[in-house]
Amino acid sequence: MAASLSHASYSATFTSSASKTTVSLPSRFSPSFNVSTFSPFTVKPLNSTFNPHAQRAITTIMHATSAPSSIPSDTSTKTFHGLCYVVGDNIDTDQIIPAEYLTLVPSNPAEYEKLGSYALIGLPSSYATRFIEPNESKTKYTIVIGGANFGCGSSREHAPVALGAAGAKAVVAESYARIFFRNSVATGEVYPLESEVRICEECRTGDVVTIELGESRLINHTTGKEYKLKPIGDAGPVIEAGGIFAYARKTGMIPS
Amino acid sequence: MASSLVSPYPTSSFIRNKKDLGFSAFPCTSQIAIQKCKKQVSKKIVSVMAPQQSERKPATTGSVKTGMTMTEKILARASEKPQLSPGDNVWVNVDILMTHDVCGPGSIGIFKKEFGENAKVWDREKVVIIPDHYIFTTDERANRNVDILRDFCMEQNIKYFYDIKDLGNFKANPDYKGVCHVALAQEGHCRPGEVLLGTDSHTCTAGAFGQFATGIGNTDAGFVLGAGKLLLKVPPTLRFVMDGEMPPYLLAKDLILQIIGEISVAGATYKSMEFVGTTVESLNMEERMTLCNMVVEAGGKNGVVPADSTTFKYLEDKTSLPYEPVYSDAHASFLSEYRFDISKLEPLVAKPHSPDNRALARECKDVKIDRVYIGSCTGGKTEDFLAAAKVFLASGKKVKVPTFLVPATQKVWLDLYTLPVPGSGGKTCSQIFEEAGCDTPASPSCGACLGGPKDTYARMNEPKVCVSTTNRNFPGRMGHKEGQIYLASPYTAAASAVTGYVTDPREFLQ
């Protein structure tokens, strides 16, 4: 999950506890859940297959998330930094994760990783630069930049999961199909950010970009241009927490 | 598209009665000049909605209710609120949650992780589990996924699990149904006024029964499994009024391709699509299902067709649970309204690689094809096969290309072998298909609509040109990335099979 790791690739020493503390607040949520005791941590496996190319190309701007505390992490200091991968309009779920890979079950950790290795493999061959190199299982691109109606097609949650498992942190698109957007938030796998203009026409794959979540801003260091993004709003804390369940527990909606 | 008459005209909450505005029955647009009317209606889709209101405060004399659309009413009832407006986020009680072999295991995994290994589903009679996607394959993971469903159903004592164990002979499995959306309807799980969620984008198909039905992901489904409710945002409604007698060469598939071509693959994003009018009323349930099925291809959240005697008759022998239909208020607000004179429409296709890449079938007659696929929740129901049989019967010829037939469910398969085709002198669909040289109807499942494991029957493993009665034609949809898929009605698909080119069914049906 994208939640507490600003840079999965640099986070060998980074613990994931920042936003995962148990909060004992009175339950504000009245319907009865059949909730047994369970671990409140839903930890995304750390990215251990670190891509050396990414390291050399990126000058790090690391913003440490706040120390473990009982307050939700503040998204205003959150940034993503890395290379971007640019795609066009109407990138449907079959292109993000072709149907033949849907036998992989995302809640199974080994299969989760495998899903990541197939992210965006369905893009036509007109995309000469692939999202993941043929012999790799993780992507070197932190951010995916898309056009209109990103994620259209199927309701398969495997789509945002594959992107997140591959190592992407955020998608910046002109607009989203609703189920993909909803799944991204529910799983906390990637931030589905919206641009105000067609950034996909002004950025190229391999450009170095920074996203400042709190400022709702994207900076393309390669072209020197800056873009306003639509604020992530209420979806932000949910993704930050690691998805709807983690968020519901953190805010006391589900007793921990 | 000179022959269609489409006019989006704005409606707002302040326009209560369209007659007041003096709109003629068929307003014209700048693009289509069939009749010049005095009133020029802007073709631009104008979302004229009352400004987003926060919760209406009751007046001192009591709360005033504004009119609600069908979708708003269903969600209001399901969230136990007297009044809802588009944009409201509400907790909705779920009547039915459906899942299948592709998304079920993931949803179950999340449910167990979040609610506990020993947690129980919120209601063992409201969870319907239907293996249908990757069934007849040797892929071990696919087979394992059906086993995972079975283990869960046994552990939870799930009432409705349409199991399959013998993959070599689908008929040996008395519980197995096939394609989930068709099975839901046939087994009486779709009821007017209810809320049905499913881990599949085409869950919107059930809107044909006048209910709120939409697709959700594994995490949302895991949540519903434990909680029995979900946070949903109330969508505004686009209204599609279709009037006129359905010509004998058109099917619901043509109607929905017309609409998607009109508003684009994102034209209904986050919106509800309501289908009304005399044409819609004349459609049988399976045709209405086809209409609602592809709502998601326009980005729609859900589709609805008001329940009527056709609906009630269909449900008579299928469900004994009580239901209460809802209908849009006369004063409800719609985001936009589109009107169609169906008698002016022609058979359509959606060309590669998008469902909104609309074209007249007759204008694609030079497109040579390699195969035809008739199947899926969109085009593999009994009515769809009856339609295809009608064309084969009328042509009297053999198909020129491999023609794959994949009935959606066991019941559909049985219908192919038992129902007499009108006008054939008592022949069944299967006989007509055999005489036409089609492939033998295959084991019922989703089949190659979405490609699937490599050994899936009729999967497109090489770049071919296919006319298909399915719902999506994005690159790689049926398997091969360079495959060219033309989406079409069963009439058009059958006609194309006979000629070996994309063919307007009027070649055989007039």
PDB file of N, CA, C and O in Angstrom, chain A residues 12 23 48 55 63 67 90 116 131 162 167 188 192 243-244 250:
ATOM      1  N   ALA A  12      14.452   0.892   3.430  1.00  0.00           N
ATOM      2  CA  ALA A  12      14.935  -0.261   4.185  1.00  0.00           C
ATOM      3  C   ALA A  12      14.849  -0.027   5.673  1.00  0.00           C
ATOM      4  O   ALA A  12      14.524  -0.916   6.444  1.00  0.00           O
ATOM      5  N   VAL A  23      -6.112   3.052  17.441  1.00  0.00           N
ATOM      6  CA  VAL A  23      -6.692   4.200  18.119  1.00  0.00           C
ATOM      7  C   VAL A  23      -7.907   3.722  18.873  1.00  0.00           C
ATOM      8  O   VAL A  23      -8.820   3.161  18.285  1.00  0.00           O
ATOM      9  N   SER A  48      11.940  -4.744  -1.953  1.00  0.00           N
ATOM     10  CA  SER A  48      13.319  -5.148  -1.721  1.00  0.00           C
ATOM     11  C   SER A  48      14.094  -5.315  -3.015  1.00  0.00           C
ATOM     12  O   SER A  48      15.302  -5.303  -3.040  1.00  0.00           O
ATOM     13  N   GLN A  55      17.763   4.935  -8.542  1.00  0.00           N
ATOM     14  CA  GLN A  55      18.507   5.641  -7.513  1.00  0.00           C
ATOM     15  C   GLN A  55      19.415   6.694  -8.125  1.00  0.00           C
ATOM     16  O   GLN A  55      19.468   7.823  -7.693  1.00  0.00           O
ATOM     17  N   HIS A  63      10.656  13.300   2.490  1.00  0.00           N
ATOM     18  CA  HIS A  63       9.960  13.930   3.599  1.00  0.00           C
ATOM     19  C   HIS A  63       9.540  12.825   4.530  1.00  0.00           C
ATOM     20  O   HIS A  63       8.694  12.022   4.204  1.00  0.00           O
ATOM     21  N   ALA A  67       6.524  10.827  13.216  1.00  0.00           N
ATOM     22  CA  ALA A  67       6.835   9.675  14.060  1.00  0.00           C
ATOM     23  C   ALA A  67       5.533   9.011  14.489  1.00  0.00           C
ATOM     24  O   ALA A  67       4.489   9.649  14.495  1.00  0.00           O
ATOM     25  N   ASN A  90      -8.387   6.713 -22.040  1.00  0.00           N
ATOM     26  CA  ASN A  90      -9.143   5.456 -21.994  1.00  0.00           C
ATOM     27  C   ASN A  90      -8.257   4.224 -21.811  1.00  0.00           C
ATOM     28  O   ASN A  90      -8.427   3.216 -22.502  1.00  0.00           O
ATOM     29  N   GLY A 116       1.922  -7.451  -9.626  1.00  0.00           N
ATOM     30  CA  GLY A 116       2.698  -6.240  -9.867  1.00  0.00           C
ATOM     31  C   GLY A 116       3.606  -6.378 -11.077  1.00  0.00           C
ATOM     32  O   GLY A 116       3.775  -5.440 -11.851  1.00  0.00           O
ATOM     33  N   PHE A 131       6.440  -0.352 -19.159  1.00  0.00           N
ATOM     34  CA  PHE A 131       6.325   0.108 -17.772  1.00  0.00           C
ATOM     35  C   PHE A 131       7.274  -0.676 -16.880  1.00  0.00           C
ATOM     36  O   PHE A 131       7.874  -0.128 -15.950  1.00  0.00           O
ATOM     37  N   ALA A 162      -2.198  -4.015  -9.085  1.00  0.00           N
ATOM     38  CA  ALA A 162      -1.017  -4.308  -9.913  1.00  0.00           C
ATOM     39  C   ALA A 162      -0.111  -3.080  -9.976  1.00  0.00           C
ATOM     40  O   ALA A 162       1.113  -3.183  -9.861  1.00  0.00           O
ATOM     41  N   GLY A 167       5.073  -0.862  -7.769  1.00  0.00           N
ATOM     42  CA  GLY A 167       5.893   0.195  -7.203  1.00  0.00           C
ATOM     43  C   GLY A 167       5.432   1.600  -7.536  1.00  0.00           C
ATOM     44  O   GLY A 167       6.041   2.579  -7.107  1.00  0.00           O
ATOM     45  N   GLY A 188      -6.056   1.677  -1.038  1.00  0.00           N
ATOM     46  CA  GLY A 188      -4.930   2.510  -0.644  1.00  0.00           C
ATOM     47  C   GLY A 188      -3.678   2.220  -1.462  1.00  0.00           C
ATOM     48  O   GLY A 188      -2.580   2.603  -1.088  1.00  0.00           O
ATOM     49  N   PRO A 192      -5.138   8.269  -6.672  1.00  0.00           N
ATOM     50  CA  PRO A 192      -5.684   8.627  -7.987  1.00  0.00           C
ATOM     51  C   PRO A 192      -5.873  10.138  -8.060  1.00  0.00           C
ATOM     52  O   PRO A 192      -6.918  10.669  -7.690  1.00  0.00           O
ATOM     53  N   GLY A 243      -6.166   2.374   3.108  1.00  0.00           N
ATOM     54  CA  GLY A 243      -7.402   1.813   2.581  1.00  0.00           C
ATOM     55  C   GLY A 243      -8.566   1.974   3.547  1.00  0.00           C
ATOM     56  O   GLY A 243      -8.398   2.400   4.693  1.00  0.00           O
ATOM     57  N   ILE A 244      -9.753   1.602   3.104  1.00  0.00           N
ATOM     58  CA  ILE A 244     -10.933   1.910   3.922  1.00  0.00           C
ATOM     59  C   ILE A 244     -10.977   1.177   5.240  1.00  0.00           C
ATOM     60  O   ILE A 244     -11.463   1.718   6.233  1.00  0.00           O
ATOM     61  N   LYS A 250      -8.824   3.244  12.233  1.00  0.00           N
ATOM     62  CA  LYS A 250      -8.092   4.380  12.796  1.00  0.00           C
ATOM     63  C   LYS A 250      -9.038   5.440  13.332  1.00  0.00           C
ATOM     64  O   LYS A 250      -8.764   6.079  14.335  1.00  0.00           O
TER      65      LYS A 250
END
